């Protein structure tokens, strides 16, 4: 059973006569595609006296489908929508985390509708525009659905994010499908032996293909948020570098776009420097997926892998998401809590190999997802830390938007991310650095990172709820 309802325009004027006959009620079920403006006004008049059910539904519909037009298919409104409007408002779907932070993150998503020539894109929106979007969200705390008609470019951007998010399950599905075909076993068995016992490419610089890093899908991925990079100084290609990326966020999406692909034109900004984004070694035990990420230039984050890349000579570089799994648990919108003080391993590797340290801070990385409240001392936090101690990674309980709604799902919010590449911290090579040397270099590194924050926070973290804090 399908229901069409008119939901465009304002409520009827107070003095307008109200009808409640069977014929009038029947008009409330007109398909929107068949209705003209007069029919729509009549439908609204019929809905108003039928309190509380249909009138409440009409008001709910005007918010949930703000872009509904005369071409909206009646299939867009399901029986589940009818069921929702009968619930008390306090039982309607809500954000499990901070509503203020959620509304701020969602505010960038309300512009999926087609833009007129004189309208602004989300990236160009003024503070007034964003406040207007936030006020619209505050009117009704319900699931907000995306419009049916959005620009093709927005669909391509969504496809780019889906490609990256689904790359792992797609690779596993293909592998298990091939595994179910006996004729493929003569190929799969040697392949499994090779990746687990013979191939050491992930520990020795990987197998990088420049054309893979330049694929259009990664450009769409970066444009979705959008992700951009600011260069504050030149980096001479006469020495190796270690890029320290902060903060980790939930998934480190800007680290992938800036350092794992050429979507933000890293080679043009820093010619002669070849970055290798590092990730957990366990990712290179997954069939097919390992080959895809190695083609992007990703390598293992082990000590052996780091030194193998840095010893390749001038212009070689590694990029480490320093905070790791622990920092992902602190990734809440409007905050910048870093796990850095106890991270001395990458400092020691830099000194041993004479590699300059380059801090990179991404404003907005923590704003693309909402995370369930998990302060230290809670049962959720204890569970996550226990999981991390067992498996080496953790599972933040997070959510973003959906494919067809702005309120709930696993897609990241369209929140701008700006990655600022700071000035390099020069390191003097010493094969056996002392504790004092390591701490002195770390102090200079933190000073440069704080300098990035203080310089750019008012421009790209204006809605922050707290200042950058090194929590561990």
Coordinates of C-alpha atoms in Angstrom, one line a residue, residues 7 40 45 64-65 88 102 116-117 136 139 148 184 191 207 209 216 251 255 274 347 382 385 389 398 407 439 442 447:
X7 CA 3.6 18.7 1.8
X40 CA -2.5 20.8 -2.8
X45 CA -7.1 22.2 4.4
X64 CA 11.1 15.5 6.6
X65 CA 10.6 16.3 2.9
X88 CA 5.5 10.6 20.8
X102 CA 25.4 16.6 15.5
X116 CA 20.7 27.9 -8.7
X117 CA 23.3 30.2 -10.3
X136 CA 16.0 24.5 10.2
X139 CA 12.6 22.9 14.2
X148 CA 15.4 13.0 -5.0
X184 CA 40.5 -21.4 -9.3
X191 CA 48.7 -16.8 -4.2
X207 CA 54.4 -1.7 -5.0
X209 CA 51.6 2.8 -9.1
X216 CA 39.2 10.1 -10.7
X251 CA 38.9 6.7 10.0
X255 CA 45.2 11.2 5.6
X274 CA 57.3 10.5 -2.5
X347 CA 60.9 10.5 16.8
X382 CA 36.7 -0.1 29.2
X385 CA 40.3 -0.5 25.5
X389 CA 44.6 -4.8 23.9
X398 CA 30.1 6.0 15.6
X407 CA 20.5 12.1 10.2
X439 CA 62.7 14.4 24.2
X442 CA 59.7 15.9 20.5
X447 CA 55.8 23.5 19.4

